[in-house]
Every structure is written in structure tokens, then in C-alpha cells.
Amino acid sequence: MERKTNVTLVTISVFIATFMTAIEGTIVTTAMPTIVGSLHGMEIMNWVFSIYLLTNAMLTPIYGKLADKIGRKPIFIFGTLLFIIGSLFCGLSQTMLGLIAARAVQGMGAGAMMPVALTIIGDLYSMEKRAKVLGLNSSAWGIASVFGPLAGGFIVDALSWHWIFFINVPIGLLLIVLIWLYLNEPAIEREAKPMDILGSFSLMLTLVSLLLGFQLLGDQGITPLVIGLLVGSLLLLGLFVAAEKRAKDPVIMLDLFKNPLFVVVNIAAALASGFLMGIDVYIPMWMQGVLGLNAAVGGLVLAPLSLVWMVGSFLASKWMTQMSTIWVLRIGLLIAAVGGAWLYLMPFHSNFLWFFAISTVIGVGLGITMTTSTVSAQNSVSREQLGVATSFNTLVRTIGQTVMVAVFGLLINGVMQRELAATELTNDPDIMNKLVNPQTAKQLDATLITPLRKILYDGLHAVYLAGLLLVVIALCLTFFVRKKSDRIKQ
């Protein structure tokens, strides 16, 4: 007798996997000053974060294809095992270069865990229940954003920074055991086709070239290397498309892009993810640089965004049974746009309490948007392509975040440099960095504080305007979808 999947335990496993990969960002950020003090290498510190995102994104679509081809269970277990190995070597690292190399392995594992976990949810739950479960799953991100810094600080103080990585090992092993014992996939006969090797490698190289190009663009500005990487990514993309047209079993079926709903919901997810990075990175900068508050307040005002994300997910699950999913997506984007416009219109002298309300509005809007985009992407393909569709949705979010972080950085730096040159307040090239740090800001000439804060305020508003435009563009794109009814039936 064939064993059945224990839906409850597998769902809990998916939630734990999501939490473990989500907390990896916040907990490492908190511990980074201590890590730098131990390993040195501040000049390459950013690569601890960048390499994780890069290897994660590079392999996400490959894992999605393999999950469809050979099953969710073996790919999830393989990814979790890689994540454990990477975490172990992160904790054992004695140099910053060693830590970066281990983070690359950790990212390779995370690239399987997140999209395959979402695909498992797609397998286990009917459409009307899936959005609710995704809402609960997304709450792990909210909990991680609040719990991560606290846990990171406690672990570093009570034990050492090494344990922020070692703690993943027993949790990961528990996940492997739970999935091994309680996830039982039905045997599906699939036609034996050769793996699309050329398509896989050309896609990985395209993503590496694109994301690395934008990472360096944000760090260095426009250089010959950046231009070469971005042009190279376009050429590699052409090679990938040509390979997919000839492949017997392509990594990503190009027919997917003939589906307007699939295309629009993924573009909307990418643009909304870019908007989210503008909020996550630059609201804390407003708190510290413009209002002169400490870093804790900057993180605190973002807490409602993460916590009410789940509320947005639940609203999406309810509304998708009552109306077309494209209309639910429009509502989510509209709410996010209202929050983005409110942020953009905030005056220079603003009480920080207003940002709690703005964060709440944006959190509800993005919760609706992201949940709807995931469910719509899954719903627009057959079960045989569920892994590819889910991993592609995860991938475009990462691309949106990486690209827009670089663009936002160029935008705010350009505005601040232009205004500093026009006002001739100071010749110190590091003056704005000193301003956004409450400790070093106290050492600045008191007569410079207000003018410098006004310059930072103008730079931030350029970012917020760009972020608002992203959401508006995504909202406009939804009206290009002509679909009679894709309402989820109860």
C-alpha cells in the first residue's frame, strides 16, 4: 500500500525552510560588524551578501526544471543538503574569502529550497486553499525580519558569530528527515528526454553576467567591465533563446511567454520587488539621516510592512474566489501605489510615526500583489510545468531587487552629488556617509546639518519617485491582459 503524504508535517517543513532562508539575510546583517572584526576584509564585505543572491538566482530556474523532471522531493533534499554544507563551512571560516566561498555554496542550496517549497505547496493544496497557505508561509518573512536581528544579536553575544551559521545544520537535517519520511510523490511516468545542457549553462551565464553587472554598477558606476557584462548578458540571452528553440526538453518552455497572464504577473512581481527594495533600504536612511534617529527606529518602522504582509495574502486568497485574479493583482498594486505616493509626498519635517502607517499600507498592497502573482503564475501552467513556473516567479523577483538596488544607488548618489556641487557646502567627499550615521553625524558642523539633510531628502525622494513609477507601470501592464475569467472556484 502506497503511503500518503502527511500534509501537515510537510507544510510545517515548508514553513521552516522558508523561515530558515528568510532569516539568513537579517541575522547575517546583524552579525556582520562582529564578523568583520574577526575576519577583517571590510572592502569585500558586500560580497558576503552578493554571492549568496547570485548563486541563488543562477540555479533557481535549473532546480525548477529538475523538480518537474525528477520530482520535488529529491531536489528539495539536495538543496537543503547543500545549504547545510554551506552553513557548516560558513561557521568554520577563518578568512573573509573563505566565508564568501561558503556563502556561494549556501546560496546554491537556497536556490532549490525556496522555489521547490512553493511548488510543493502548489502540489498539496487546491487553488482556493493555496493562497491562504502562501499567506501563512509569507508570514515567515515577517517573523524573520523582526526576529532575525534579535536572534543575531543574542547568538553573537551569548556564543559567537560562528553559531549563526552552525544553527542551520540541525534544523536542515530535521527538514531532510521530515521531507524524506512524510512527502510521498505519486509516480509519474515521464518521457525520457535528454537534459538541456546548452540551455542550462547559457541561462546560468546570462544570469551571472546580468546580476554581476548590476551589482558592480551599484558599487562602481558605469565602467568598461560593467558595460561588457551587461552587453554579454544580452548576447548570452540570445544564445539561450536559440538553445531553447532547438531543445527537446527546454529548461524554460518559450511557449509560456505566449501566455499574457503569465508574462504580466511575473513582470509585476519583478517591478514590485524592485519597489520593495527602495522601501527596505531607504526608509531606514530617512530615519537616520533626515530625522537623526537611531538605527533601531529605522528597522522598527518597517516591522508593520512585514507583519501585515500576511493580511494582504489572506485578502488575496479571499478575493481570488470572488473575482478575476488579474483584478486582485490590480487592487494590490493600487494599494501599494497609494503607499508609495504617500511616502513620496511626505514633507521634510515629518514625524516618524507617520511611517508606521505608510509601511502598513505598502505591506498590505505588496502582500496581495506577491501572493496573487505566485498563485497566478502557478495557475497559468499545467502541473507538469509547475516547478518551472514557480521558480521563474522567484527568479524575476530576485532580478527585480538586484537591478533596482543598483539603479536606486546611482539615482540617489547622482542627486546628492549634483546638489552638493551646486551648494558648495563642503569639499568632504564622505560627508553624506557621515550624515546617515547618527554617531558620526554628531561630529559635523551644526550649521551644515540642516542643508545636508535637505540634500539627502531630495535624493531619497528621487528614489521614492522611481519606486512609485515601477508600481504604476506594473498596474498599467495589467490592463493588457484580456481574460474572461480566472476566478478561483470554491
Tab-separated table of C-alpha atoms in Angstrom:
chain	number	residue	atom	x	y	z
A	1	MET	CA	0.000	0.000	0.000
A	2	GLU	CA	1.396	3.357	-1.064
A	3	ARG	CA	1.991	5.765	1.787
A	4	LYS	CA	0.229	9.108	1.625
A	5	THR	CA	1.831	12.476	2.195
A	6	ASN	CA	1.407	13.886	5.690
A	7	VAL	CA	0.185	17.293	4.541
A	8	THR	CA	0.501	18.932	7.973
A	9	LEU	CA	4.100	17.892	8.626
A	10	VAL	CA	5.218	18.664	5.077
A	11	THR	CA	3.585	22.102	5.266
A	12	ILE	CA	5.345	22.783	8.567
A	13	SER	CA	8.605	21.699	6.896
A	14	VAL	CA	7.989	24.173	4.069
A	15	PHE	CA	7.365	26.953	6.605
A	16	ILE	CA	10.605	26.102	8.436
A	17	ALA	CA	12.553	26.085	5.139
A	18	THR	CA	11.110	29.476	4.223
A	19	PHE	CA	11.951	30.899	7.641
A	20	MET	CA	15.481	29.481	7.540
A	21	THR	CA	16.267	31.021	4.139
A	22	ALA	CA	14.477	34.299	5.012
A	23	ILE	CA	16.293	34.859	8.302
A	24	GLU	CA	19.651	34.276	6.622
A	25	GLY	CA	19.718	37.888	5.400
A	26	THR	CA	18.711	39.697	8.602
A	27	ILE	CA	20.719	37.570	11.016
A	28	VAL	CA	23.941	37.884	8.986
A	29	THR	CA	23.476	41.653	8.641
A	30	THR	CA	23.309	41.982	12.426
A	31	ALA	CA	26.419	39.869	12.944
A	32	MET	CA	28.462	41.451	10.138
A	33	PRO	CA	30.287	44.085	12.265
A	34	THR	CA	31.489	41.285	14.559
A	35	ILE	CA	32.434	39.086	11.591
A	36	VAL	CA	34.455	41.917	10.033
A	37	GLY	CA	36.182	42.491	13.358
A	38	SER	CA	37.139	38.806	13.460
A	39	LEU	CA	37.981	38.095	9.810
A	40	HIS	CA	38.782	41.619	8.584
A	41	GLY	CA	38.247	42.318	4.856
A	42	MET	CA	35.720	45.167	5.136
A	43	GLU	CA	36.421	46.136	1.500
A	44	ILE	CA	34.934	42.831	0.266
A	45	MET	CA	32.232	42.571	2.950
A	46	ASN	CA	29.384	43.222	0.464
A	47	TRP	CA	30.225	40.018	-1.366
A	48	VAL	CA	29.076	38.005	1.653
A	49	PHE	CA	25.556	39.107	0.668
A	50	SER	CA	26.012	39.458	-3.099
A	51	ILE	CA	27.447	35.997	-3.762
A	52	TYR	CA	24.570	34.383	-1.860
A	53	LEU	CA	21.994	36.154	-4.043
A	54	LEU	CA	23.997	35.485	-7.202
A	55	THR	CA	24.362	31.718	-6.805
A	56	ASN	CA	20.795	31.504	-5.526
A	57	ALA	CA	19.382	33.199	-8.636
A	58	MET	CA	21.733	31.417	-11.021
A	59	LEU	CA	20.421	27.954	-10.139
A	60	THR	CA	16.779	28.699	-9.300
A	61	PRO	CA	15.369	28.013	-12.816
A	62	ILE	CA	17.508	24.875	-13.181
A	63	TYR	CA	16.159	23.484	-9.915
A	64	GLY	CA	12.628	24.322	-11.048
A	65	LYS	CA	13.093	22.302	-14.217
A	66	LEU	CA	14.639	19.386	-12.337
A	67	ALA	CA	11.773	19.449	-9.825
A	68	ASP	CA	9.356	18.951	-12.735
A	69	LYS	CA	11.578	16.367	-14.379
A	70	ILE	CA	12.559	14.081	-11.487
A	71	GLY	CA	10.383	15.227	-8.575
A	72	ARG	CA	10.185	17.831	-5.818
A	73	LYS	CA	11.454	15.571	-3.047
A	74	PRO	CA	14.972	14.745	-4.326
A	75	ILE	CA	15.633	18.336	-5.428
A	76	PHE	CA	14.450	19.814	-2.118
A	77	ILE	CA	16.589	17.337	-0.156
A	78	PHE	CA	19.623	18.018	-2.382
A	79	GLY	CA	19.201	21.784	-1.991
A	80	THR	CA	18.805	21.526	1.785
A	81	LEU	CA	21.908	19.328	1.992
A	82	LEU	CA	23.903	21.911	0.021
A	83	PHE	CA	22.565	24.645	2.302
A	84	ILE	CA	23.692	22.655	5.371
A	85	ILE	CA	27.179	22.086	3.909
A	86	GLY	CA	27.473	25.779	3.028
A	87	SER	CA	26.316	26.793	6.518
A	88	LEU	CA	28.821	24.437	8.142
A	89	PHE	CA	31.735	25.870	6.174
A	90	CYS	CA	30.496	29.429	6.804
A	91	GLY	CA	30.741	28.750	10.531
A	92	LEU	CA	34.199	27.199	10.135
A	93	SER	CA	35.538	30.080	8.005
A	94	GLN	CA	38.796	31.684	9.145
A	95	THR	CA	39.059	34.308	6.383
A	96	MET	CA	36.608	36.599	4.612
A	97	LEU	CA	37.355	34.911	1.274
A	98	GLY	CA	36.577	31.538	2.835
A	99	LEU	CA	33.286	32.883	4.178
A	100	ILE	CA	32.360	34.255	0.747
A	101	ALA	CA	33.110	30.888	-0.903
A	102	ALA	CA	30.988	29.078	1.693
A	103	ARG	CA	28.158	31.580	1.201
A	104	ALA	CA	28.258	30.736	-2.511
A	105	VAL	CA	27.550	27.087	-1.645
A	106	GLN	CA	24.857	28.145	0.819
A	107	GLY	CA	23.188	30.234	-1.921
A	108	MET	CA	23.264	27.260	-4.302
A	109	GLY	CA	21.275	25.290	-1.746
A	110	ALA	CA	18.820	28.099	-1.011
A	111	GLY	CA	18.164	28.361	-4.752
A	112	ALA	CA	16.416	24.994	-4.534
A	113	MET	CA	14.754	25.314	-1.150
A	114	MET	CA	12.571	28.379	-1.709
A	115	PRO	CA	11.047	27.741	-5.171
A	116	VAL	CA	10.656	23.989	-4.621
A	117	ALA	CA	8.975	24.661	-1.261
A	118	LEU	CA	6.441	26.906	-3.034
A	119	THR	CA	5.980	24.252	-5.702
A	120	ILE	CA	5.233	21.652	-3.005
A	121	ILE	CA	2.508	23.978	-1.683
A	122	GLY	CA	1.145	24.148	-5.234
A	123	ASP	CA	1.039	20.340	-5.317
A	124	LEU	CA	-0.544	19.836	-1.917
A	125	TYR	CA	-3.309	22.424	-1.925
A	126	SER	CA	-6.220	23.242	-4.179
A	127	MET	CA	-6.384	26.718	-5.667
A	128	GLU	CA	-8.811	28.112	-3.097
A	129	LYS	CA	-6.619	26.948	-0.176
A	130	ARG	CA	-3.251	27.659	-1.771
A	131	ALA	CA	-3.330	31.437	-1.341
A	132	LYS	CA	-4.153	31.072	2.375
A	133	VAL	CA	-1.240	28.693	2.890
A	134	LEU	CA	1.040	31.025	0.916
A	135	GLY	CA	-0.130	33.804	3.236
A	136	LEU	CA	0.925	31.794	6.272
A	137	ASN	CA	4.173	30.892	4.535
A	138	SER	CA	4.907	34.541	3.744
A	139	SER	CA	4.453	35.399	7.422
A	140	ALA	CA	7.778	33.613	7.926
A	141	TRP	CA	9.423	36.556	6.147
A	142	GLY	CA	7.747	38.986	8.530
A	143	ILE	CA	8.776	37.000	11.584
A	144	ALA	CA	12.331	36.681	10.221
A	145	SER	CA	12.610	40.443	9.677
A	146	VAL	CA	11.713	41.092	13.321
A	147	PHE	CA	13.254	38.011	14.964
A	148	GLY	CA	16.453	37.912	12.849
A	149	PRO	CA	18.222	40.980	14.280
A	150	LEU	CA	17.264	39.976	17.839
A	151	ALA	CA	18.420	36.381	17.346
A	152	GLY	CA	21.606	37.512	15.623
A	153	GLY	CA	22.499	39.848	18.459
A	154	PHE	CA	21.747	37.229	21.107
A	155	ILE	CA	23.708	34.435	19.384
A	156	VAL	CA	26.737	36.678	18.781
A	157	ASP	CA	26.744	37.887	22.399
A	158	ALA	CA	25.974	34.541	24.077
A	159	LEU	CA	28.025	32.230	21.834
A	160	SER	CA	29.910	33.605	18.812
A	161	TRP	CA	29.154	34.700	15.236
A	162	HIS	CA	30.027	31.188	14.013
A	163	TRP	CA	26.804	29.863	15.568
A	164	ILE	CA	24.528	31.973	13.358
A	165	PHE	CA	25.582	29.514	10.649
A	166	PHE	CA	26.017	26.341	12.739
A	167	ILE	CA	22.403	26.590	13.946
A	168	ASN	CA	21.236	25.835	10.367
A	169	VAL	CA	22.810	22.366	10.481
A	170	PRO	CA	20.446	20.581	12.934
A	171	ILE	CA	17.409	22.438	11.543
A	172	GLY	CA	18.355	21.460	7.997
A	173	LEU	CA	18.869	17.821	8.970
A	174	LEU	CA	15.432	17.813	10.620
A	175	LEU	CA	13.926	19.171	7.388
A	176	ILE	CA	15.559	16.421	5.337
A	177	VAL	CA	14.188	13.746	7.674
A	178	LEU	CA	10.662	15.205	7.625
A	179	ILE	CA	10.550	15.535	3.824
A	180	TRP	CA	12.132	12.103	3.346
A	181	LEU	CA	9.589	10.392	5.591
A	182	TYR	CA	6.395	12.325	5.004
A	183	LEU	CA	6.421	13.667	1.424
A	184	ASN	CA	5.344	10.898	-0.920
A	185	GLU	CA	5.022	11.959	-4.532
A	186	PRO	CA	2.915	9.900	-6.913
A	187	ALA	CA	4.930	8.030	-9.508
A	188	ILE	CA	4.511	9.868	-12.791
A	189	GLU	CA	5.814	8.386	-15.990
A	190	ARG	CA	7.620	10.999	-17.992
A	191	GLU	CA	9.038	10.665	-21.446
A	192	ALA	CA	12.795	10.226	-21.221
A	193	LYS	CA	14.393	13.261	-22.842
A	194	PRO	CA	17.994	14.492	-22.663
A	195	MET	CA	18.713	17.335	-20.248
A	196	ASP	CA	19.006	20.714	-21.936
A	197	ILE	CA	22.707	21.236	-21.131
A	198	LEU	CA	23.312	24.161	-23.513
A	199	GLY	CA	20.163	25.924	-22.361
A	200	SER	CA	21.031	25.379	-18.689
A	201	PHE	CA	24.564	26.739	-18.963
A	202	SER	CA	23.638	29.666	-21.204
A	203	LEU	CA	20.855	30.625	-18.777
A	204	MET	CA	23.197	30.429	-15.763
A	205	LEU	CA	25.824	32.517	-17.542
A	206	THR	CA	23.168	35.046	-18.606
A	207	LEU	CA	22.033	35.472	-15.009
A	208	VAL	CA	25.571	35.680	-13.628
A	209	SER	CA	26.556	38.289	-16.199
A	210	LEU	CA	23.375	40.327	-15.687
A	211	LEU	CA	23.305	40.295	-11.877
A	212	LEU	CA	27.060	40.737	-11.501
A	213	GLY	CA	26.918	43.642	-13.959
A	214	PHE	CA	24.237	45.429	-11.957
A	215	GLN	CA	25.999	44.641	-8.660
A	216	LEU	CA	29.185	46.294	-9.952
A	217	LEU	CA	27.128	49.121	-11.454
A	218	GLY	CA	25.818	49.940	-7.986
A	219	ASP	CA	29.328	49.707	-6.469
A	220	GLN	CA	31.460	51.373	-9.155
A	221	GLY	CA	29.107	53.178	-11.533
A	222	ILE	CA	29.450	52.823	-15.303
A	223	THR	CA	32.782	51.197	-16.187
A	224	PRO	CA	34.016	49.175	-19.206
A	225	LEU	CA	33.658	45.982	-17.153
A	226	VAL	CA	30.037	46.784	-16.276
A	227	ILE	CA	29.193	47.588	-19.902
A	228	GLY	CA	30.906	44.371	-21.018
A	229	LEU	CA	28.940	42.277	-18.526
A	230	LEU	CA	25.585	43.824	-19.451
A	231	VAL	CA	26.212	43.520	-23.201
A	232	GLY	CA	27.460	39.972	-22.621
A	233	SER	CA	24.233	39.113	-20.779
A	234	LEU	CA	22.205	40.207	-23.831
A	235	LEU	CA	24.337	38.047	-26.155
A	236	LEU	CA	24.046	35.086	-23.799
A	237	LEU	CA	20.294	35.616	-23.605
A	238	GLY	CA	20.171	35.331	-27.394
A	239	LEU	CA	22.145	32.091	-27.181
A	240	PHE	CA	19.737	30.803	-24.518
A	241	VAL	CA	16.656	31.563	-26.632
A	242	ALA	CA	18.231	29.850	-29.636
A	243	ALA	CA	19.081	26.799	-27.489
A	244	GLU	CA	15.536	26.593	-26.107
A	245	LYS	CA	14.033	26.623	-29.610
A	246	ARG	CA	16.077	23.552	-30.527
A	247	ALA	CA	15.966	21.665	-27.216
A	248	LYS	CA	13.779	18.568	-26.919
A	249	ASP	CA	13.139	19.321	-23.255
A	250	PRO	CA	13.965	23.027	-22.701
A	251	VAL	CA	14.747	24.455	-19.259
A	252	ILE	CA	12.028	27.070	-19.777
A	253	MET	CA	9.362	26.434	-22.382
A	254	LEU	CA	9.238	29.549	-24.567
A	255	ASP	CA	5.517	28.885	-25.085
A	256	LEU	CA	5.000	30.122	-21.522
A	257	PHE	CA	5.710	33.645	-22.748
A	258	LYS	CA	2.815	33.444	-25.202
A	259	ASN	CA	0.500	33.469	-22.180
A	260	PRO	CA	-0.231	37.162	-21.397
A	261	LEU	CA	-1.261	36.410	-17.813
A	262	PHE	CA	1.987	34.546	-17.076
A	263	VAL	CA	4.085	37.353	-18.572
A	264	VAL	CA	2.257	40.214	-16.838
A	265	VAL	CA	2.132	38.671	-13.348
A	266	ASN	CA	5.865	37.959	-13.489
A	267	ILE	CA	6.745	41.452	-14.720
A	268	ALA	CA	4.525	42.861	-11.967
A	269	ALA	CA	6.331	40.685	-9.390
A	270	ALA	CA	9.732	41.911	-10.630
A	271	LEU	CA	8.705	45.587	-10.559
A	272	ALA	CA	7.026	45.284	-7.145
A	273	SER	CA	10.148	43.557	-5.782
A	274	GLY	CA	12.257	46.447	-7.046
A	275	PHE	CA	9.874	48.879	-5.318
A	276	LEU	CA	10.181	46.849	-2.102
A	277	MET	CA	13.980	47.259	-2.120
A	278	GLY	CA	13.546	51.030	-2.318
A	279	ILE	CA	11.384	50.850	0.798
A	280	ASP	CA	13.547	48.389	2.769
A	281	VAL	CA	16.838	50.164	2.071
A	282	TYR	CA	15.883	53.841	2.056
A	283	ILE	CA	13.206	54.321	4.750
A	284	PRO	CA	15.805	53.472	7.461
A	285	MET	CA	18.116	56.002	5.774
A	286	TRP	CA	15.388	58.660	6.148
A	287	MET	CA	15.018	57.800	9.841
A	288	GLN	CA	18.737	58.066	10.487
A	289	GLY	CA	19.918	60.685	8.003
A	290	VAL	CA	16.979	63.097	7.750
A	291	LEU	CA	15.368	62.715	11.186
A	292	GLY	CA	18.572	61.877	13.085
A	293	LEU	CA	17.078	58.845	14.843
A	294	ASN	CA	18.953	55.654	15.702
A	295	ALA	CA	19.126	52.524	13.568
A	296	ALA	CA	16.628	50.650	15.752
A	297	VAL	CA	13.850	53.073	14.793
A	298	GLY	CA	14.695	52.585	11.118
A	299	GLY	CA	14.116	48.869	11.474
A	300	LEU	CA	11.079	49.354	13.691
A	301	VAL	CA	9.099	51.434	11.194
A	302	LEU	CA	9.486	48.622	8.648
A	303	ALA	CA	8.094	45.988	11.030
A	304	PRO	CA	4.425	46.648	10.094
A	305	LEU	CA	5.251	46.040	6.415
A	306	SER	CA	6.437	42.523	7.139
A	307	LEU	CA	3.745	41.725	9.690
A	308	VAL	CA	0.727	42.883	7.630
A	309	TRP	CA	2.082	41.136	4.520
A	310	MET	CA	0.179	38.090	5.771
A	311	VAL	CA	-3.018	40.187	5.991
A	312	GLY	CA	-2.585	41.063	2.319
A	313	SER	CA	-2.089	37.394	1.486
A	314	PHE	CA	-5.308	36.432	3.254
A	315	LEU	CA	-7.213	39.198	1.477
A	316	ALA	CA	-5.840	37.930	-1.826
A	317	SER	CA	-6.950	34.378	-1.058
A	318	LYS	CA	-10.471	35.587	-0.294
A	319	TRP	CA	-10.781	37.935	-3.262
A	320	MET	CA	-9.434	35.399	-5.750
A	321	THR	CA	-12.532	33.306	-5.091
A	322	GLN	CA	-14.773	36.295	-5.802
A	323	MET	CA	-13.187	37.985	-8.815
A	324	SER	CA	-10.612	37.559	-11.570
A	325	THR	CA	-7.055	37.176	-10.240
A	326	ILE	CA	-5.902	39.969	-12.536
A	327	TRP	CA	-8.309	42.301	-10.716
A	328	VAL	CA	-6.926	41.162	-7.371
A	329	LEU	CA	-3.433	41.939	-8.687
A	330	ARG	CA	-4.626	45.394	-9.751
A	331	ILE	CA	-6.060	46.082	-6.296
A	332	GLY	CA	-2.799	45.036	-4.647
A	333	LEU	CA	-0.726	47.233	-6.939
A	334	LEU	CA	-3.122	50.148	-6.436
A	335	ILE	CA	-2.821	49.900	-2.635
A	336	ALA	CA	0.980	49.691	-2.927
A	337	ALA	CA	0.918	52.738	-5.236
A	338	VAL	CA	-1.115	54.696	-2.665
A	339	GLY	CA	1.524	53.875	-0.040
A	340	GLY	CA	4.313	54.794	-2.455
A	341	ALA	CA	2.646	58.126	-3.342
A	342	TRP	CA	2.082	58.889	0.352
A	343	LEU	CA	5.785	58.266	1.018
A	344	TYR	CA	6.823	60.466	-1.899
A	345	LEU	CA	4.597	63.329	-0.677
A	346	MET	CA	5.913	63.272	2.903
A	347	PRO	CA	7.368	66.696	3.769
A	348	PHE	CA	10.881	67.324	5.064
A	349	HIS	CA	9.715	67.813	8.672
A	350	SER	CA	7.707	64.620	9.235
A	351	ASN	CA	7.057	62.785	12.452
A	352	PHE	CA	8.448	59.246	12.237
A	353	LEU	CA	5.107	57.825	13.446
A	354	TRP	CA	3.605	58.513	10.006
A	355	PHE	CA	5.987	55.946	8.559
A	356	PHE	CA	4.305	53.165	10.530
A	357	ALA	CA	1.078	53.926	8.642
A	358	ILE	CA	2.858	54.130	5.281
A	359	SER	CA	4.656	50.847	5.976
A	360	THR	CA	1.320	49.204	6.828
A	361	VAL	CA	-0.359	50.335	3.592
A	362	ILE	CA	2.577	49.207	1.451
A	363	GLY	CA	2.756	45.873	3.304
A	364	VAL	CA	-0.902	45.082	2.608
A	365	GLY	CA	-0.541	46.054	-1.059
A	366	LEU	CA	2.610	44.014	-1.617
A	367	GLY	CA	1.201	41.051	0.313
A	368	ILE	CA	-1.753	40.977	-2.090
A	369	THR	CA	0.489	41.533	-5.122
A	370	MET	CA	3.105	38.875	-4.388
A	371	THR	CA	0.656	36.183	-3.322
A	372	THR	CA	-1.532	36.803	-6.367
A	373	SER	CA	1.458	36.755	-8.715
A	374	THR	CA	2.650	33.402	-7.341
A	375	VAL	CA	-0.796	31.782	-7.481
A	376	SER	CA	-1.488	33.227	-10.949
A	377	ALA	CA	1.874	32.044	-12.297
A	378	GLN	CA	1.174	28.535	-10.982
A	379	ASN	CA	-2.405	28.577	-12.213
A	380	SER	CA	-1.437	29.621	-15.727
A	381	VAL	CA	0.526	26.410	-16.447
A	382	SER	CA	-0.083	22.665	-16.306
A	383	ARG	CA	1.075	20.607	-13.334
A	384	GLU	CA	3.998	19.300	-15.401
A	385	GLN	CA	5.370	22.857	-15.584
A	386	LEU	CA	4.523	23.933	-12.031
A	387	GLY	CA	8.150	23.810	-10.848
A	388	VAL	CA	9.405	25.885	-13.770
A	389	ALA	CA	6.629	28.467	-13.358
A	390	THR	CA	7.207	28.817	-9.601
A	391	SER	CA	10.990	29.038	-9.875
A	392	PHE	CA	10.709	31.596	-12.670
A	393	ASN	CA	8.445	33.738	-10.479
A	394	THR	CA	11.035	33.513	-7.681
A	395	LEU	CA	13.830	34.357	-10.124
A	396	VAL	CA	12.232	37.505	-11.549
A	397	ARG	CA	11.765	38.847	-8.027
A	398	THR	CA	15.496	38.435	-7.368
A	399	ILE	CA	16.337	40.100	-10.681
A	400	GLY	CA	13.984	42.993	-9.885
A	401	GLN	CA	15.608	43.506	-6.487
A	402	THR	CA	19.193	43.297	-7.768
A	403	VAL	CA	18.657	45.605	-10.729
A	404	MET	CA	16.730	48.239	-8.790
A	405	VAL	CA	19.156	48.338	-5.850
A	406	ALA	CA	21.852	49.344	-8.343
A	407	VAL	CA	19.589	51.859	-10.118
A	408	PHE	CA	18.409	53.412	-6.840
A	409	GLY	CA	22.015	53.731	-5.661
A	410	LEU	CA	23.036	55.545	-8.842
A	411	LEU	CA	19.968	57.773	-8.612
A	412	ILE	CA	20.413	58.940	-5.021
A	413	ASN	CA	24.173	59.409	-5.414
A	414	GLY	CA	23.673	61.410	-8.607
A	415	VAL	CA	21.155	63.766	-6.977
A	416	MET	CA	23.287	64.275	-3.857
A	417	GLN	CA	26.497	64.893	-5.805
A	418	ARG	CA	24.766	67.396	-8.063
A	419	GLU	CA	23.239	69.335	-5.172
A	420	LEU	CA	26.451	69.261	-3.108
A	421	ALA	CA	28.348	70.677	-6.078
A	422	ALA	CA	25.689	73.377	-6.607
A	423	THR	CA	25.591	74.491	-2.944
A	424	GLU	CA	29.375	74.219	-2.361
A	425	LEU	CA	28.747	73.401	1.299
A	426	THR	CA	31.818	71.232	1.756
A	427	ASN	CA	34.688	69.545	-0.061
A	428	ASP	CA	34.464	66.394	2.067
A	429	PRO	CA	33.537	63.537	-0.343
A	430	ASP	CA	32.454	61.365	2.582
A	431	ILE	CA	30.129	63.934	4.146
A	432	MET	CA	26.841	62.157	3.287
A	433	ASN	CA	28.088	58.865	4.732
A	434	LYS	CA	28.822	60.690	7.957
A	435	LEU	CA	25.367	62.255	7.945
A	436	VAL	CA	23.429	58.956	7.711
A	437	ASN	CA	25.345	57.507	10.694
A	438	PRO	CA	23.868	59.054	13.878
A	439	GLN	CA	27.214	58.659	15.667
A	440	THR	CA	29.354	60.472	13.107
A	441	ALA	CA	26.564	62.994	12.391
A	442	LYS	CA	27.107	64.434	15.877
A	443	GLN	CA	30.654	65.395	14.866
A	444	LEU	CA	29.550	67.508	11.876
A	445	ASP	CA	29.379	71.308	11.924
A	446	ALA	CA	25.921	72.196	13.281
A	447	THR	CA	25.385	74.743	10.502
A	448	LEU	CA	25.765	72.007	7.887
A	449	ILE	CA	23.261	69.532	9.363
A	450	THR	CA	20.007	71.013	8.044
A	451	PRO	CA	21.251	71.782	4.479
A	452	LEU	CA	22.794	68.301	4.225
A	453	ARG	CA	19.593	66.684	5.450
A	454	LYS	CA	17.671	68.613	2.790
A	455	ILE	CA	20.044	67.250	0.124
A	456	LEU	CA	19.571	63.706	1.424
A	457	TYR	CA	15.811	64.289	1.479
A	458	ASP	CA	15.886	65.287	-2.209
A	459	GLY	CA	17.946	62.208	-3.076
A	460	LEU	CA	15.551	59.933	-1.213
A	461	HIS	CA	12.585	61.462	-2.979
A	462	ALA	CA	14.169	60.711	-6.344
A	463	VAL	CA	14.325	57.061	-5.238
A	464	TYR	CA	10.727	57.084	-3.988
A	465	LEU	CA	9.500	58.618	-7.227
A	466	ALA	CA	11.289	55.929	-9.240
A	467	GLY	CA	9.808	53.238	-6.976
A	468	LEU	CA	6.320	54.692	-7.368
A	469	LEU	CA	6.728	54.675	-11.150
A	470	LEU	CA	7.617	50.967	-11.023
A	471	VAL	CA	4.320	50.156	-9.310
A	472	VAL	CA	2.334	52.417	-11.663
A	473	ILE	CA	3.939	50.750	-14.704
A	474	ALA	CA	3.093	47.310	-13.272
A	475	LEU	CA	-0.508	48.435	-12.686
A	476	CYS	CA	-0.809	49.747	-16.249
A	477	LEU	CA	0.566	46.471	-17.664
A	478	THR	CA	-2.240	44.501	-16.020
A	479	PHE	CA	-4.737	46.173	-18.341
A	480	PHE	CA	-3.073	44.478	-21.320
A	481	VAL	CA	-4.401	41.135	-20.091
A	482	ARG	CA	-7.699	40.222	-21.663
A	483	LYS	CA	-9.042	37.224	-19.811
A	484	LYS	CA	-12.707	36.329	-19.465
A	485	SER	CA	-12.476	34.728	-16.027
A	486	ASP	CA	-9.685	33.213	-13.997
A	487	ARG	CA	-11.557	33.404	-10.719
A	488	ILE	CA	-10.742	30.583	-8.339
A	489	LYS	CA	-13.815	28.485	-7.674
A	490	GLN	CA	-14.608	27.433	-4.139
